[in-house]
């Protein structure tokens, strides 16, 4: 449940420091005073210093991630977009401490040492940062460089809420404990990877996803995955529309072109799901619309329009036996007819006789979308078992629901582990403790310890990355939370 807070002050923070706080890569600021208000706005302060100063004071891995065109760096009066709760303030001056603080924060050892040389020590305030629902305009006097590290009184008090924390409870606690114990970050190589990805002049969708995952592992992100569609995969939302075409919708497009567009989308769909397409059999007169060789043989015909012709089953039978190597290969092959509408009783009967599955373009689109959102969730060998003879949409829908149920179970397990560790204020736990929590919560289905353990292994694999796994002193597995599995 969210809470509201009344704020009457703002801490003036250099724009670079504020950007690091909003990114979640640090939880500290350097105030001029040891005592801070319980909560306050974070007001960006402009810098009159040149880029040489920034290079001396801020680590290069951080500087390379900044966008100089961002309004925060260009506006003469950048808006206030965040506020913070004060956690604790400490005093630092020792050189050995500065070396570790530099690794935990965005500042260089040289930059921190320059403050110590001038003031003999500096104050470091730990902050829990929240995003504002609406930005607040600033005044020129607020953002003046001489305000850096100082508190200013606001013209009037403001009410804010804690709905949007930059870091969730667990990640904030991890960063705070690391700061308290002056522990260096566990994955410095990921920070270098993030900086390298940020320097690409032409960022790609794959790069954005990789960068998001790296930042999640570093503890800078919330655990929600990127929910954007790669522009190059926009066709996955058009499969059904291409199959259910009409002359009115297509305009001047010929029947041949409309059919070809649908065939291309279907081949792309099967390839995206993991089939190997054999282009030697690519459509056209006398050719199969679909021919896949791996992980098993699959052949098919695509029929765009408002109905599937009655002779489609005969056409697939003739072309399949003609193009495949032998009768045994044809007999074992999966056979698909993909088209809209309800097949006639004659077509349905023929498909059942010849072991062919008839599916709607919408069903194929649902499969592809499932695979896109949860890569690897569609097992092609299991899918083959649901390719019923005749109309197969209902059976494939059952398979999709089965996959979703497995994902929902794993999502609930990941979420439960996260909340258990947060409540216990623990970083990790053994299998027995986690399984006991699962049993007590009366989750369905009921899982034995071994079944539960196998799911934990699956979720903690490098290819999944929802949980982490490490060994205790006795060589037994312990698991910890990394990111949510969003459904």
Short mmCIF file of C-alpha atoms in Angstrom, two decimals:
data_model
loop_
_atom_site.label_atom_id
_atom_site.label_comp_id
_atom_site.label_asym_id
_atom_site.label_seq_id
_atom_site.Cartn_x
_atom_site.Cartn_y
_atom_site.Cartn_z
CA UNK A 1 0.00 0.00 0.00
CA UNK A 2 1.44 3.35 -1.00
CA UNK A 3 2.10 6.15 1.46
CA UNK A 4 2.15 9.90 1.00
CA UNK A 5 4.74 12.31 2.36
CA UNK A 6 4.79 16.07 2.80
CA UNK A 7 7.99 17.65 1.50
CA UNK A 8 9.18 21.20 2.18
CA UNK A 9 12.84 21.02 1.11
CA UNK A 10 15.00 19.96 -1.82
CA UNK A 11 18.60 18.74 -1.89
CA UNK A 12 20.56 20.25 -4.78
CA UNK A 13 22.47 17.50 -6.57
CA UNK A 14 24.77 17.76 -9.64
CA UNK A 15 22.99 16.57 -12.79
CA UNK A 16 25.45 13.69 -13.24
CA UNK A 17 24.89 12.48 -9.67
CA UNK A 18 21.14 12.77 -10.10
CA UNK A 19 21.26 10.74 -13.31
CA UNK A 20 23.14 7.97 -11.48
CA UNK A 21 20.51 7.97 -8.72
CA UNK A 22 17.64 7.79 -11.21
CA UNK A 23 19.39 5.01 -13.13
CA UNK A 24 19.57 3.03 -9.88
CA UNK A 25 23.31 2.54 -10.17
CA UNK A 26 23.96 4.34 -6.89
CA UNK A 27 22.00 5.23 -3.73
CA UNK A 28 24.21 8.01 -2.37
CA UNK A 29 24.71 11.75 -2.63
CA UNK A 30 27.25 14.15 -1.12
CA UNK A 31 25.50 16.83 1.00
CA UNK A 32 27.29 19.74 2.62
CA UNK A 33 25.68 19.03 6.00
CA UNK A 34 25.71 15.88 8.09
CA UNK A 35 22.05 16.17 9.09
CA UNK A 36 19.44 15.80 6.39
CA UNK A 37 15.67 16.21 6.22
CA UNK A 38 13.65 12.96 6.49
CA UNK A 39 12.52 13.31 2.87
CA UNK A 40 13.15 15.89 0.15
CA UNK A 41 13.08 16.58 -3.57
CA UNK A 42 16.21 16.04 -5.63
CA UNK A 43 16.92 19.24 -7.51
CA UNK A 44 19.37 19.02 -10.46
CA UNK A 45 22.24 21.49 -10.27
CA UNK A 46 23.95 22.73 -13.41
CA UNK A 47 27.72 22.52 -13.70
CA UNK A 48 29.88 25.33 -14.98
CA UNK A 49 32.80 22.96 -15.19
CA UNK A 50 34.09 21.70 -18.51
CA UNK A 51 34.22 18.12 -19.74
CA UNK A 52 37.74 17.69 -18.36
CA UNK A 53 36.33 18.15 -14.88
CA UNK A 54 33.65 15.53 -15.53
CA UNK A 55 36.26 13.07 -16.80
CA UNK A 56 38.30 13.67 -13.67
CA UNK A 57 35.41 13.36 -11.23
CA UNK A 58 33.26 10.61 -12.82
CA UNK A 59 34.21 7.10 -13.88
CA UNK A 60 34.37 6.55 -17.62
CA UNK A 61 32.01 3.54 -17.49
CA UNK A 62 29.34 5.91 -16.18
CA UNK A 63 30.07 8.86 -18.47
CA UNK A 64 29.84 6.68 -21.57
CA UNK A 65 26.24 5.77 -20.70
CA UNK A 66 25.01 9.37 -20.57
CA UNK A 67 23.07 11.03 -23.36
CA UNK A 68 24.38 14.60 -23.72
CA UNK A 69 21.21 15.51 -25.64
CA UNK A 70 19.03 14.69 -22.65
CA UNK A 71 17.17 17.73 -21.30
CA UNK A 72 18.65 17.15 -17.88
CA UNK A 73 22.04 18.17 -19.27
CA UNK A 74 20.90 20.84 -21.74
CA UNK A 75 18.11 22.78 -20.01
CA UNK A 76 19.07 25.91 -18.13
CA UNK A 77 16.38 25.02 -15.60
CA UNK A 78 16.04 21.22 -15.72
CA UNK A 79 12.88 19.90 -13.99
CA UNK A 80 12.77 17.94 -10.75
CA UNK A 81 11.71 14.36 -11.47
CA UNK A 82 12.58 12.50 -8.25
CA UNK A 83 12.47 12.68 -4.50
CA UNK A 84 14.24 10.71 -1.76
CA UNK A 85 13.94 9.37 1.76
CA UNK A 86 17.02 9.92 3.90
CA UNK A 87 18.48 6.68 5.27
CA UNK A 88 21.82 7.49 6.89
CA UNK A 89 24.84 9.78 6.66
CA UNK A 90 28.47 8.78 7.18
CA UNK A 91 31.79 10.59 7.12
CA UNK A 92 34.69 9.39 4.95
CA UNK A 93 38.27 10.55 4.50
CA UNK A 94 40.55 7.48 4.39
CA UNK A 95 42.13 6.73 1.01
CA UNK A 96 41.42 2.99 1.23
CA UNK A 97 37.72 3.74 1.77
CA UNK A 98 37.73 6.06 -1.22
CA UNK A 99 39.02 3.28 -3.48
CA UNK A 100 36.10 1.01 -2.60
CA UNK A 101 33.56 3.84 -2.65
CA UNK A 102 34.68 4.65 -6.18
CA UNK A 103 33.86 1.11 -7.29
CA UNK A 104 30.43 1.21 -5.62
CA UNK A 105 29.51 4.70 -6.90
CA UNK A 106 30.09 6.70 -10.09
CA UNK A 107 32.92 8.88 -8.77
CA UNK A 108 36.64 8.44 -9.39
CA UNK A 109 39.12 8.07 -6.55
CA UNK A 110 40.73 11.29 -7.78
CA UNK A 111 37.42 13.13 -7.60
CA UNK A 112 36.65 11.95 -4.08
CA UNK A 113 40.20 12.74 -2.97
CA UNK A 114 39.84 16.31 -4.28
CA UNK A 115 36.90 16.83 -1.89
CA UNK A 116 38.92 15.42 1.00
CA UNK A 117 41.88 17.65 0.13
CA UNK A 118 39.61 20.69 0.25
CA UNK A 119 37.42 19.86 3.25
CA UNK A 120 39.45 17.09 5.00
CA UNK A 121 36.39 14.77 4.78
CA UNK A 122 33.01 14.47 3.09
CA UNK A 123 29.53 13.38 4.04
CA UNK A 124 27.89 10.52 2.18
CA UNK A 125 24.11 10.25 2.51
CA UNK A 126 22.28 7.01 1.66
CA UNK A 127 18.99 7.72 -0.11
CA UNK A 128 15.94 5.71 -1.16
CA UNK A 129 14.95 7.39 -4.42
CA UNK A 130 11.45 7.57 -5.94
CA UNK A 131 10.23 8.93 -9.25
CA UNK A 132 7.66 11.72 -9.19
CA UNK A 133 4.35 11.19 -10.99
CA UNK A 134 4.74 14.65 -12.48
CA UNK A 135 7.87 16.74 -12.91
CA UNK A 136 8.27 20.03 -11.04
CA UNK A 137 9.59 23.20 -12.61
CA UNK A 138 12.71 24.71 -11.09
CA UNK A 139 13.89 28.26 -10.67
CA UNK A 140 17.28 29.58 -11.89
CA UNK A 141 18.41 30.22 -8.30
CA UNK A 142 17.76 26.60 -7.37
CA UNK A 143 19.99 25.11 -10.06
CA UNK A 144 22.94 27.45 -9.56
CA UNK A 145 26.28 25.62 -9.09
CA UNK A 146 26.81 27.26 -5.70
CA UNK A 147 23.76 25.36 -4.42
CA UNK A 148 25.48 22.02 -4.93
CA UNK A 149 25.02 19.80 -1.86
CA UNK A 150 22.83 22.30 -0.03
CA UNK A 151 19.18 22.19 0.99
CA UNK A 152 16.75 24.81 -0.23
CA UNK A 153 13.36 25.69 1.18
CA UNK A 154 10.48 25.18 -1.26
CA UNK A 155 7.94 28.01 -1.77
CA UNK A 156 5.25 25.64 -0.49
CA UNK A 157 5.10 22.09 0.81
CA UNK A 158 4.35 19.31 -1.68
CA UNK A 159 2.67 15.93 -1.26
CA UNK A 160 4.41 12.95 -2.89
CA UNK A 161 3.86 9.18 -2.87
CA UNK A 162 6.16 6.14 -2.89
CA UNK A 163 4.45 4.29 -5.75
CA UNK A 164 7.50 4.39 -8.06
CA UNK A 165 10.76 3.47 -6.31
CA UNK A 166 13.83 3.39 -8.54
CA UNK A 167 14.93 0.19 -6.79
CA UNK A 168 12.71 -2.38 -5.13
CA UNK A 169 13.18 -3.27 -1.47
CA UNK A 170 15.56 -6.16 -2.05
CA UNK A 171 17.86 -4.37 -4.48
CA UNK A 172 18.00 -1.28 -2.30
CA UNK A 173 18.88 -3.43 0.71
CA UNK A 174 21.64 -5.16 -1.26
CA UNK A 175 23.19 -1.86 -2.32
CA UNK A 176 22.84 -0.43 1.17
CA UNK A 177 24.49 -3.47 2.79
CA UNK A 178 27.31 -3.34 0.24
CA UNK A 179 27.84 0.31 1.13
CA UNK A 180 27.70 -0.39 4.85
CA UNK A 181 30.32 -3.13 4.59
CA UNK A 182 32.32 -1.37 1.85
CA UNK A 183 32.11 -4.41 -0.40
CA UNK A 184 33.10 -4.00 -4.06
CA UNK A 185 30.38 -4.78 -6.66
CA UNK A 186 30.16 -8.49 -7.56
CA UNK A 187 30.00 -8.05 -11.37
CA UNK A 188 32.37 -5.30 -12.56
CA UNK A 189 32.57 -6.98 -15.98
CA UNK A 190 28.83 -6.38 -16.50
CA UNK A 191 29.31 -2.67 -15.85
CA UNK A 192 31.91 -2.61 -18.62
CA UNK A 193 29.48 -4.48 -20.88
CA UNK A 194 26.77 -1.90 -20.14
CA UNK A 195 29.16 0.92 -21.02
CA UNK A 196 30.22 -0.82 -24.24
CA UNK A 197 26.60 -1.31 -25.33
CA UNK A 198 25.79 2.33 -24.56
CA UNK A 199 28.57 3.52 -26.89
CA UNK A 200 27.05 1.90 -29.98
CA UNK A 201 25.99 4.61 -32.40
CA UNK A 202 23.22 2.42 -33.83
CA UNK A 203 21.62 0.59 -30.89
CA UNK A 204 19.66 -2.55 -31.74
CA UNK A 205 16.69 -4.14 -30.03
CA UNK A 206 18.82 -7.14 -29.06
CA UNK A 207 21.38 -4.76 -27.58
CA UNK A 208 18.68 -2.98 -25.59
CA UNK A 209 17.46 -6.30 -24.18
CA UNK A 210 21.01 -7.39 -23.34
CA UNK A 211 21.69 -4.08 -21.64
CA UNK A 212 18.47 -4.34 -19.64
CA UNK A 213 19.41 -7.83 -18.48
CA UNK A 214 22.93 -6.72 -17.53
CA UNK A 215 21.54 -3.83 -15.49
CA UNK A 216 19.08 -6.15 -13.79
CA UNK A 217 21.92 -8.47 -12.73
CA UNK A 218 23.87 -5.44 -11.53
CA UNK A 219 20.87 -4.46 -9.40
CA UNK A 220 20.21 -1.16 -11.19
CA UNK A 221 16.84 -2.08 -12.69
CA UNK A 222 13.51 -3.09 -11.38
CA UNK A 223 12.90 -6.72 -12.30
CA UNK A 224 10.26 -6.11 -14.96
CA UNK A 225 11.47 -7.17 -18.39
CA UNK A 226 11.40 -5.01 -21.49
CA UNK A 227 7.89 -5.25 -22.89
CA UNK A 228 8.58 -3.96 -26.37
CA UNK A 229 8.34 -5.72 -29.70
CA UNK A 230 11.41 -5.80 -31.90
CA UNK A 231 10.39 -3.78 -35.00
CA UNK A 232 11.78 -6.54 -37.20
CA UNK A 233 9.22 -8.93 -35.66
CA UNK A 234 6.14 -6.77 -36.20
CA UNK A 235 4.79 -9.45 -38.55
CA UNK A 236 3.96 -11.77 -35.62
CA UNK A 237 0.89 -9.63 -34.92
CA UNK A 238 -0.21 -9.77 -38.57
CA UNK A 239 -0.31 -13.53 -39.24
CA UNK A 240 -4.05 -13.81 -38.69
CA UNK A 241 -4.82 -10.65 -40.69
CA UNK A 242 -2.76 -11.92 -43.66
CA UNK A 243 -4.63 -15.22 -43.63
CA UNK A 244 -8.08 -13.69 -43.26
CA UNK A 245 -7.70 -11.39 -46.25
CA UNK A 246 -10.49 -10.03 -48.44
CA UNK A 247 -10.46 -8.25 -51.79
CA UNK A 248 -11.82 -5.14 -50.09
CA UNK A 249 -9.02 -5.07 -47.51
CA UNK A 250 -6.29 -5.87 -50.03
CA UNK A 251 -7.29 -3.19 -52.52
CA UNK A 252 -5.45 -3.82 -55.76
CA UNK A 253 -3.48 -6.78 -54.42
CA UNK A 254 -3.89 -9.89 -56.57
CA UNK A 255 -4.98 -13.26 -55.19
CA UNK A 256 -1.50 -14.57 -55.96
CA UNK A 257 0.23 -11.76 -54.06
CA UNK A 258 -2.12 -12.07 -51.08
CA UNK A 259 -1.45 -15.81 -50.93
CA UNK A 260 2.28 -15.29 -51.25
CA UNK A 261 2.29 -12.75 -48.39
CA UNK A 262 0.52 -15.27 -46.17
CA UNK A 263 2.92 -18.08 -47.14
CA UNK A 264 5.89 -15.87 -46.26
CA UNK A 265 4.38 -15.07 -42.85
CA UNK A 266 3.67 -18.75 -42.13
CA UNK A 267 7.20 -19.84 -43.13
CA UNK A 268 8.65 -17.05 -40.98
CA UNK A 269 6.44 -18.22 -38.09
CA UNK A 270 7.59 -21.82 -38.29
CA UNK A 271 11.22 -20.77 -38.59
CA UNK A 272 10.81 -18.48 -35.57
CA UNK A 273 9.36 -21.38 -33.58
CA UNK A 274 12.46 -23.44 -34.38
CA UNK A 275 11.75 -25.36 -37.57
CA UNK A 276 14.30 -25.53 -40.35
CA UNK A 277 12.67 -24.39 -43.59
CA UNK A 278 13.65 -26.14 -46.80
CA UNK A 279 13.44 -23.41 -49.43
CA UNK A 280 13.94 -25.92 -52.26
CA UNK A 281 10.27 -26.80 -51.82
CA UNK A 282 9.17 -23.17 -51.65
CA UNK A 283 5.56 -22.71 -52.89
CA UNK A 284 4.61 -21.80 -56.41
CA UNK A 285 3.06 -24.05 -59.04
CA UNK A 286 3.84 -27.68 -58.30
CA UNK A 287 5.61 -26.86 -55.03
CA UNK A 288 4.80 -27.31 -51.36
CA UNK A 289 3.95 -24.11 -49.52
CA UNK A 290 5.67 -25.47 -46.40
CA UNK A 291 8.49 -27.97 -46.06
CA UNK A 292 10.51 -28.28 -42.83
CA UNK A 293 13.21 -30.86 -42.22
CA UNK A 294 14.11 -30.27 -38.53
CA UNK A 295 13.50 -31.05 -35.73
CA UNK A 296 11.13 -33.33 -37.67
CA UNK A 297 9.61 -33.34 -41.13
CA UNK A 298 6.63 -31.04 -41.55
CA UNK A 299 4.82 -30.23 -44.78
CA UNK A 300 1.85 -27.98 -45.36
CA UNK A 301 -0.36 -25.84 -47.52
CA UNK A 302 -1.38 -22.23 -46.84
CA UNK A 303 -4.74 -20.88 -48.00
CA UNK A 304 -5.42 -17.17 -47.50
CA UNK A 305 -8.98 -15.95 -47.89
CA UNK A 306 -12.34 -16.58 -46.29
CA UNK A 307 -12.41 -20.36 -46.78
CA UNK A 308 -10.17 -23.34 -47.50
CA UNK A 309 -10.85 -25.14 -50.80
CA UNK A 310 -12.16 -28.70 -50.48
CA UNK A 311 -9.34 -30.15 -52.60
CA UNK A 312 -6.58 -28.83 -50.30
CA UNK A 313 -6.13 -32.21 -48.56
CA UNK A 314 -5.77 -33.99 -51.91
CA UNK A 315 -3.33 -31.31 -53.08
CA UNK A 316 -1.16 -31.75 -49.96
CA UNK A 317 -1.30 -35.54 -50.34
CA UNK A 318 -0.18 -35.46 -53.97
CA UNK A 319 2.59 -32.88 -53.47
CA UNK A 320 3.80 -34.51 -50.26
CA UNK A 321 4.20 -37.97 -51.75
CA UNK A 322 5.80 -36.45 -54.85
CA UNK A 323 8.33 -34.23 -53.08
CA UNK A 324 9.36 -36.31 -50.06
CA UNK A 325 11.99 -39.01 -50.35
CA UNK A 326 9.87 -42.09 -49.54
CA UNK A 327 6.53 -43.29 -48.14
CA UNK A 328 7.90 -43.74 -44.63
CA UNK A 329 9.08 -40.12 -44.48
CA UNK A 330 5.67 -38.96 -45.66
CA UNK A 331 3.84 -41.19 -43.19
CA UNK A 332 5.81 -39.85 -40.20
CA UNK A 333 5.71 -36.22 -41.31
CA UNK A 334 3.49 -33.66 -39.60
CA UNK A 335 1.00 -32.35 -42.17
CA UNK A 336 -0.56 -28.91 -41.82
CA UNK A 337 -3.30 -27.06 -43.62
CA UNK A 338 -3.37 -23.44 -42.46
CA UNK A 339 -6.29 -21.25 -43.41
CA UNK A 340 -9.22 -19.27 -42.01
CA UNK A 341 -12.82 -20.19 -41.45
CA UNK A 342 -14.41 -23.49 -40.56
CA UNK A 343 -13.41 -26.36 -42.87
CA UNK A 344 -16.20 -28.13 -44.69
CA UNK A 345 -17.18 -31.59 -43.49
CA UNK A 346 -15.66 -33.00 -46.70
CA UNK A 347 -12.29 -31.35 -46.05
CA UNK A 348 -12.33 -32.29 -42.36
CA UNK A 349 -13.06 -35.93 -43.25
CA UNK A 350 -10.28 -36.02 -45.85
CA UNK A 351 -7.80 -34.48 -43.40
CA UNK A 352 -8.62 -37.11 -40.78
CA UNK A 353 -8.23 -39.93 -43.29
CA UNK A 354 -4.81 -38.68 -44.42
CA UNK A 355 -3.49 -37.60 -40.97
CA UNK A 356 -3.55 -33.84 -41.66
CA UNK A 357 -4.10 -31.05 -39.12
CA UNK A 358 -6.17 -28.02 -40.04
CA UNK A 359 -5.39 -24.86 -38.04
CA UNK A 360 -6.55 -21.28 -38.17
CA UNK A 361 -4.01 -18.47 -38.72
CA UNK A 362 -5.03 -17.10 -35.31
CA UNK A 363 -3.86 -20.31 -33.64
CA UNK A 364 -0.46 -20.04 -35.32
CA UNK A 365 -0.25 -16.37 -34.28
CA UNK A 366 -0.99 -17.34 -30.65
CA UNK A 367 1.83 -19.90 -30.73
CA UNK A 368 4.33 -17.42 -32.15
CA UNK A 369 3.36 -14.72 -29.66
CA UNK A 370 3.77 -17.19 -26.81
CA UNK A 371 7.25 -18.10 -28.04
CA UNK A 372 8.15 -14.42 -28.46
CA UNK A 373 7.12 -13.48 -24.93
CA UNK A 374 8.67 -16.59 -23.36
CA UNK A 375 11.51 -17.82 -25.63
CA UNK A 376 11.90 -21.58 -25.54
CA UNK A 377 8.47 -22.18 -23.99
CA UNK A 378 7.10 -23.91 -27.11
CA UNK A 379 8.48 -27.46 -27.29
CA UNK A 380 8.06 -28.56 -30.91
CA UNK A 381 8.07 -32.26 -30.04
CA UNK A 382 5.33 -31.76 -27.46
CA UNK A 383 3.45 -29.57 -29.93
CA UNK A 384 3.47 -32.42 -32.46
CA UNK A 385 1.44 -34.54 -30.05
CA UNK A 386 -1.34 -31.92 -30.18
CA UNK A 387 -1.52 -31.78 -33.97
CA UNK A 388 -4.78 -33.72 -34.11
CA UNK A 389 -6.09 -35.15 -37.38
CA UNK A 390 -8.72 -32.82 -38.79
CA UNK A 391 -9.51 -29.55 -37.02
CA UNK A 392 -6.67 -29.11 -34.48
CA UNK A 393 -7.25 -25.61 -33.06
CA UNK A 394 -8.83 -26.82 -29.83
CA UNK A 395 -6.01 -29.29 -29.16
CA UNK A 396 -3.31 -26.68 -29.82
CA UNK A 397 -5.18 -24.25 -27.55
CA UNK A 398 -4.97 -26.93 -24.84
CA UNK A 399 -1.21 -27.09 -25.38
CA UNK A 400 -0.90 -23.30 -25.16
CA UNK A 401 -2.86 -23.32 -21.89
CA UNK A 402 -0.65 -26.13 -20.59
CA UNK A 403 2.45 -24.05 -21.31
CA UNK A 404 0.87 -20.99 -19.68
CA UNK A 405 0.01 -23.03 -16.58
CA UNK A 406 3.64 -24.16 -16.28
CA UNK A 407 4.80 -20.56 -16.68
CA UNK A 408 2.30 -19.34 -14.07
CA UNK A 409 3.53 -21.98 -11.62
CA UNK A 410 7.14 -20.93 -12.13
CA UNK A 411 6.21 -17.27 -11.89
CA UNK A 412 4.48 -17.83 -8.55
CA UNK A 413 7.47 -19.82 -7.25
CA UNK A 414 9.89 -17.04 -8.22
CA UNK A 415 7.66 -14.40 -6.62
CA UNK A 416 7.20 -16.46 -3.48
CA UNK A 417 10.95 -16.94 -3.10
CA UNK A 418 11.50 -13.23 -3.52
CA UNK A 419 8.97 -12.33 -0.80
CA UNK A 420 10.23 -15.05 1.53
CA UNK A 421 13.81 -13.78 1.31
CA UNK A 422 12.68 -10.18 1.81
CA UNK A 423 10.63 -11.08 4.89
CA UNK A 424 13.45 -13.21 6.30
CA UNK A 425 16.00 -10.47 5.43
CA UNK A 426 18.11 -13.22 3.84
CA UNK A 427 20.09 -13.28 0.61
CA UNK A 428 19.46 -16.96 -0.15
CA UNK A 429 17.88 -20.13 1.21
CA UNK A 430 18.18 -23.90 0.89
CA UNK A 431 15.75 -26.18 -0.92
CA UNK A 432 14.12 -27.55 2.24
CA UNK A 433 13.21 -24.08 3.52
CA UNK A 434 11.84 -22.93 0.19
CA UNK A 435 9.87 -26.14 -0.38
CA UNK A 436 8.38 -25.88 3.11
CA UNK A 437 7.14 -22.36 2.31
CA UNK A 438 5.59 -23.67 -0.92
CA UNK A 439 3.79 -26.52 0.91
CA UNK A 440 2.54 -24.31 3.75
CA UNK A 441 1.10 -21.82 1.25
CA UNK A 442 -1.00 -24.68 -0.21
CA UNK A 443 -0.04 -23.89 -3.78
CA UNK A 444 -1.40 -26.04 -6.57
CA UNK A 445 -0.26 -28.31 -7.94
CA UNK A 446 1.26 -30.11 -4.99
CA UNK A 447 4.96 -30.71 -5.67
CA UNK A 448 7.30 -33.19 -4.05
CA UNK A 449 10.65 -31.90 -2.85
CA UNK A 450 12.35 -33.43 -5.91
CA UNK A 451 9.83 -31.92 -8.35
CA UNK A 452 10.20 -28.52 -6.67
CA UNK A 453 14.01 -28.81 -6.70
CA UNK A 454 14.02 -29.61 -10.44
CA UNK A 455 11.99 -26.46 -11.11
CA UNK A 456 14.46 -24.41 -9.06
CA UNK A 457 17.32 -25.83 -11.13
CA UNK A 458 15.45 -24.91 -14.30
CA UNK A 459 14.74 -21.34 -13.10
CA UNK A 460 18.35 -20.82 -12.01
CA UNK A 461 19.94 -22.00 -15.26
CA UNK A 462 22.01 -19.37 -17.12
CA UNK A 463 19.48 -19.49 -19.97
CA UNK A 464 16.60 -18.63 -17.62
CA UNK A 465 18.22 -16.41 -15.01
CA UNK A 466 15.18 -15.87 -12.76
CA UNK A 467 16.91 -17.39 -9.74
CA UNK A 468 20.56 -17.75 -8.83
CA UNK A 469 22.19 -20.86 -7.36
CA UNK A 470 25.28 -21.31 -5.24
CA UNK A 471 26.81 -23.95 -2.98
CA UNK A 472 27.04 -23.75 0.81
CA UNK A 473 29.94 -25.10 2.83
CA UNK A 474 28.49 -28.60 2.70
CA UNK A 475 28.16 -28.47 -1.08
CA UNK A 476 24.36 -28.18 -0.99
CA UNK A 477 22.45 -25.85 -3.27
CA UNK A 478 21.14 -22.50 -2.08
CA UNK A 479 18.96 -20.27 -4.24
CA UNK A 480 18.47 -16.52 -4.45
CA UNK A 481 16.18 -14.18 -6.36
CA UNK A 482 17.37 -12.36 -9.51
CA UNK A 483 14.31 -11.17 -11.44
CA UNK A 484 10.57 -11.73 -11.75
CA UNK A 485 8.99 -14.00 -14.32
CA UNK A 486 6.19 -11.73 -15.49
CA UNK A 487 3.02 -13.37 -16.84
#
